[in-house]
XYZ file of C-alpha atoms in Angstrom:
235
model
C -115.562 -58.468 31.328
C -113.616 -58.683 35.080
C -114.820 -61.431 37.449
C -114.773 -60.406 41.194
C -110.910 -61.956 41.108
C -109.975 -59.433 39.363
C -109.086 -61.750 36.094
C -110.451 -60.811 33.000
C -112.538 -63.459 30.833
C -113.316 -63.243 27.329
C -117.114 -63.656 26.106
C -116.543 -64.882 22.475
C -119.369 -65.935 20.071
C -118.518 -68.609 18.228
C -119.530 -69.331 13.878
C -122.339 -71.171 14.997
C -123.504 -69.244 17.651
C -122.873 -70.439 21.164
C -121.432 -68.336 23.939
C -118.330 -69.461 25.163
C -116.846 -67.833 28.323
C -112.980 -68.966 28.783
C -113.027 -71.736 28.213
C -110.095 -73.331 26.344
C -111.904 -74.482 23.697
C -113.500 -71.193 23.640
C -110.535 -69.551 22.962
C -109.195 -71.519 20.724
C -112.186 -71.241 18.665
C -111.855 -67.423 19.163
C -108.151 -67.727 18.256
C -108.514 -69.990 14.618
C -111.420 -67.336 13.768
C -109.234 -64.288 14.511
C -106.679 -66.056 12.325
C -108.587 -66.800 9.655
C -110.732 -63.236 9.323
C -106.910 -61.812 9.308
C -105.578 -64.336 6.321
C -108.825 -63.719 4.517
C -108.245 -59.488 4.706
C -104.412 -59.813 4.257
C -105.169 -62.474 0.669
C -107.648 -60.068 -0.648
C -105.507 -56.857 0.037
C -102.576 -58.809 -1.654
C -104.588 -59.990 -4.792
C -106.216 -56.882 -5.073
C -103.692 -53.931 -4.173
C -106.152 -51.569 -6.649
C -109.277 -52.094 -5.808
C -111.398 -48.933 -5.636
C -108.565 -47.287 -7.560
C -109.697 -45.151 -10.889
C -106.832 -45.217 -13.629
C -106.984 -43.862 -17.567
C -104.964 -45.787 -19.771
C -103.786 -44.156 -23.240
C -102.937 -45.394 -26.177
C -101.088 -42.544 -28.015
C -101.543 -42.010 -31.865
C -104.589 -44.248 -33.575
C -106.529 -43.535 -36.831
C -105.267 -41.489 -39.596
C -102.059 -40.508 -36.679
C -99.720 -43.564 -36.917
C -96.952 -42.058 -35.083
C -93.599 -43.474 -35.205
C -93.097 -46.251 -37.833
C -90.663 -48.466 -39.284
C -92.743 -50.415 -42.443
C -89.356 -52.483 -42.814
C -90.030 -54.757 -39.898
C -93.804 -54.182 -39.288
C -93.562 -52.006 -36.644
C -96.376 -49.357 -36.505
C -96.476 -46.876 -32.996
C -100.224 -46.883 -33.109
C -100.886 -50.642 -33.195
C -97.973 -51.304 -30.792
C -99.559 -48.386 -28.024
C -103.132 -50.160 -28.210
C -101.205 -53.752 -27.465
C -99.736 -52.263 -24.977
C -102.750 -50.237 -23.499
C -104.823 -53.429 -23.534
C -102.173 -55.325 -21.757
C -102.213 -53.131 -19.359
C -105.601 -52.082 -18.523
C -106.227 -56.191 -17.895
C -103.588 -56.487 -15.737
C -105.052 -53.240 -13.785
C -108.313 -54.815 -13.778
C -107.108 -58.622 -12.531
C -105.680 -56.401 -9.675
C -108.919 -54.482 -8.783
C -108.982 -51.291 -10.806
C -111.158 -50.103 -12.457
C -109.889 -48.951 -16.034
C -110.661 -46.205 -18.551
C -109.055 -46.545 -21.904
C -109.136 -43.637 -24.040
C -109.429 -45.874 -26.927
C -109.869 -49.741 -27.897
C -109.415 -49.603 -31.082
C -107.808 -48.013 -34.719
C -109.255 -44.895 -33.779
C -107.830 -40.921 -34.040
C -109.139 -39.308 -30.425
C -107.859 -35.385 -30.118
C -105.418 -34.983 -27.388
C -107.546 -32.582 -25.353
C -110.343 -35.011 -25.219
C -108.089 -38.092 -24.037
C -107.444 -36.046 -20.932
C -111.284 -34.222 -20.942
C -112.535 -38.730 -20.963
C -109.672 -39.059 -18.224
C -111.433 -35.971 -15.865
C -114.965 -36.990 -16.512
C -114.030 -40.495 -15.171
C -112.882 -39.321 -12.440
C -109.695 -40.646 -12.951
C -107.021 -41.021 -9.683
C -103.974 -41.606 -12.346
C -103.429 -41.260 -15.819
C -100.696 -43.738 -18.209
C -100.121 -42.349 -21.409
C -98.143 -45.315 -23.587
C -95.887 -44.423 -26.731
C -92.703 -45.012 -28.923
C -89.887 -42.908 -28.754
C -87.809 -42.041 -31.633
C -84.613 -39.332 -31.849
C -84.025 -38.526 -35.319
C -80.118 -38.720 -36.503
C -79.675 -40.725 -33.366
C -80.124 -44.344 -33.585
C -77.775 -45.022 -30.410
C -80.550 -44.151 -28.236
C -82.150 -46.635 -26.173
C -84.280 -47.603 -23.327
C -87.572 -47.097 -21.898
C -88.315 -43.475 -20.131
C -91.204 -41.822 -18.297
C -92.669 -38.022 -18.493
C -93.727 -35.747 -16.037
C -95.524 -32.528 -16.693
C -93.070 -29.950 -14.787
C -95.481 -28.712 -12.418
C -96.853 -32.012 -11.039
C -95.166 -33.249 -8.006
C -97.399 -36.090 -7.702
C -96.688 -36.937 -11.338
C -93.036 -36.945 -10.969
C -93.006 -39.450 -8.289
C -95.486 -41.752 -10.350
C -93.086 -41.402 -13.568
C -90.050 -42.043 -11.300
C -91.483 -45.256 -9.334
C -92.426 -46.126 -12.905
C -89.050 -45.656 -14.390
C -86.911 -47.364 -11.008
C -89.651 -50.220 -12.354
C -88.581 -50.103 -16.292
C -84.946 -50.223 -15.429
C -85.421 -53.180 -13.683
C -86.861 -54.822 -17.041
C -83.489 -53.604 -18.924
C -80.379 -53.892 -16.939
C -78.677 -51.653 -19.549
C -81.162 -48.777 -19.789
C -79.860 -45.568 -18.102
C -82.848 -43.412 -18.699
C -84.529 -41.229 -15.974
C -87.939 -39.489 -15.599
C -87.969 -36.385 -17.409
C -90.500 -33.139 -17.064
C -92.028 -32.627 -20.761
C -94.995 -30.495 -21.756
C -97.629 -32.894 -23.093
C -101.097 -31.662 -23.688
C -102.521 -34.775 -22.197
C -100.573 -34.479 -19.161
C -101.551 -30.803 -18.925
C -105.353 -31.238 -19.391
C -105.328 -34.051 -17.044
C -106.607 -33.289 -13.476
C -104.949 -36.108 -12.093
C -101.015 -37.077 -11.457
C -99.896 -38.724 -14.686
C -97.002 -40.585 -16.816
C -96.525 -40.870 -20.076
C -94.406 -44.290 -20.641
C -92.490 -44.145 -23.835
C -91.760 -47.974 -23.981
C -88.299 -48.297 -26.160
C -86.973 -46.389 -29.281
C -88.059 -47.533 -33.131
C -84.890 -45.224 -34.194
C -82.578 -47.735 -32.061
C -82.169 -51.807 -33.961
C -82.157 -52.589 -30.396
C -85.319 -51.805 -29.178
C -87.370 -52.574 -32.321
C -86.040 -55.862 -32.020
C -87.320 -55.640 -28.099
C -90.492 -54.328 -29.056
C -91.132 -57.814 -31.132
C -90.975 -59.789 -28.415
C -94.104 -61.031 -26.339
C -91.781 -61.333 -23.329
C -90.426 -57.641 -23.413
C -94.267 -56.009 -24.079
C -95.256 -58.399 -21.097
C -92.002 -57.420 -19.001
C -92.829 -53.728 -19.387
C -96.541 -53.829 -18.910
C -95.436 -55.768 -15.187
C -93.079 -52.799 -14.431
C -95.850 -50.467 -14.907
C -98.082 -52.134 -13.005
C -95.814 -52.596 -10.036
C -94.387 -49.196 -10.178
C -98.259 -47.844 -9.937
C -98.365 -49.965 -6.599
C -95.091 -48.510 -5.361
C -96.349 -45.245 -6.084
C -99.505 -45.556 -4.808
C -97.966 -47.077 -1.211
C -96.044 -43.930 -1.191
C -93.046 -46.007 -1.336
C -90.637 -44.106 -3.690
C -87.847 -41.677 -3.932
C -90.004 -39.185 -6.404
């Protein structure tokens, strides 16, 4: 409020309730508690960059469907997609989300009812995690991300995603690619489906036996959900 001076004074109540008009220590007490409300919002916007945000996480395969597998160094896709869903969904949820997963454990769950789960939860983003494999060519590598064709939204999640991966693997080339998938079709929401390395390629079954590359990836995919989600990509 103006004074008849024509100088303006600030009426400030203080934590404990007293008026203070002005004064220096007025404002100072109006300054530390401005400063401190701001440090409290900014701390629990950075630990919490996904709170109120809705994401499905999907563990491809499960049950009687194995997927990809290579018995001669214990490497089964089903098991390794629910390590990796799990992984991920608690590092969503340390970060605010709040997590669907399509399945928790050795169980078969039909593709259209992974995305029909991921619609009913009202889902705002959907992670689909597999294995890759190319048949007859074992000198493919790398971690990639899908798109279905049609999604715009879903390209730029798969490509923050992806910029993410390639961070993990200096030698990885891949980029996002459109592909059909039923549970990227069914789903109402943008969505990715990660395939994390190749079990046709020595390299990346050796990768995929490693605690720090499974922890490595689930961290890109995490941070290229935030980058996506900030609108901060080139998608």
């Amino acid at each position: 409020m103006a004074d008849g001076r024509g100088t303006e004074r600030v009426a400030v109540r203080a934590h404990f309730g007293a008026v203070r008009g002005g004064t220096l220590m007025g404002l100072l007490t109006a300054g530390i508690l401005a400063l401190m409300c701001v440090y409290m919002a900014v701390s629990v916007t950075q630990e919490t960059p996904l709170a109120g945000v809705r994401i499905a996480v999907d563990a491809g395969h499960g049950g009687e469907d194995r997927g990809v597998c290579y018995f001669e160094e214990g490497l089964i896709e089903k098991e390794i997609n629910l390590d990796m869903a799990q992984r991920l969904a608690a590092a969503l949820q340390d970060l605010g989300a709040d997590v669907l997963l399509t399945r928790s454990d050795d169980t078969f769950v039909p593709l259209a009812e992974r995305a029909a789960m991921a619609n009913a939860f009202g889902a705002d983003l959907f992670i689909s995690l597999h294995v890759n494999r190319i048949p007859g060519h074992p000198e493919c590598f790398g971690a990639q991300t899908f798109y279905f064709p049609s999604s715009e939204a879903g390209k730029r999640l798969a490509t923050a995603i992806q910029q993410e991966l390639l961070k993990v693997d200096p030698d990885n080339y891949r980029q996002p690619m459109a592909g059909n998938f039923a549970v990227l079709r069914r789903s109402e929401m943008p969505g990715a489906l990660v395939e994390i390395a190749f079990m046709t390629n020595a390299r990346d079954r050796a990768l995929l036996q490693q605690e720090t590359y499974r922890a490595d990836v689930t961290e890109a995919i995490v941070r290229g959900i935030i980058v996506f989600l900030q609108g901060d990509t080139d998608g």
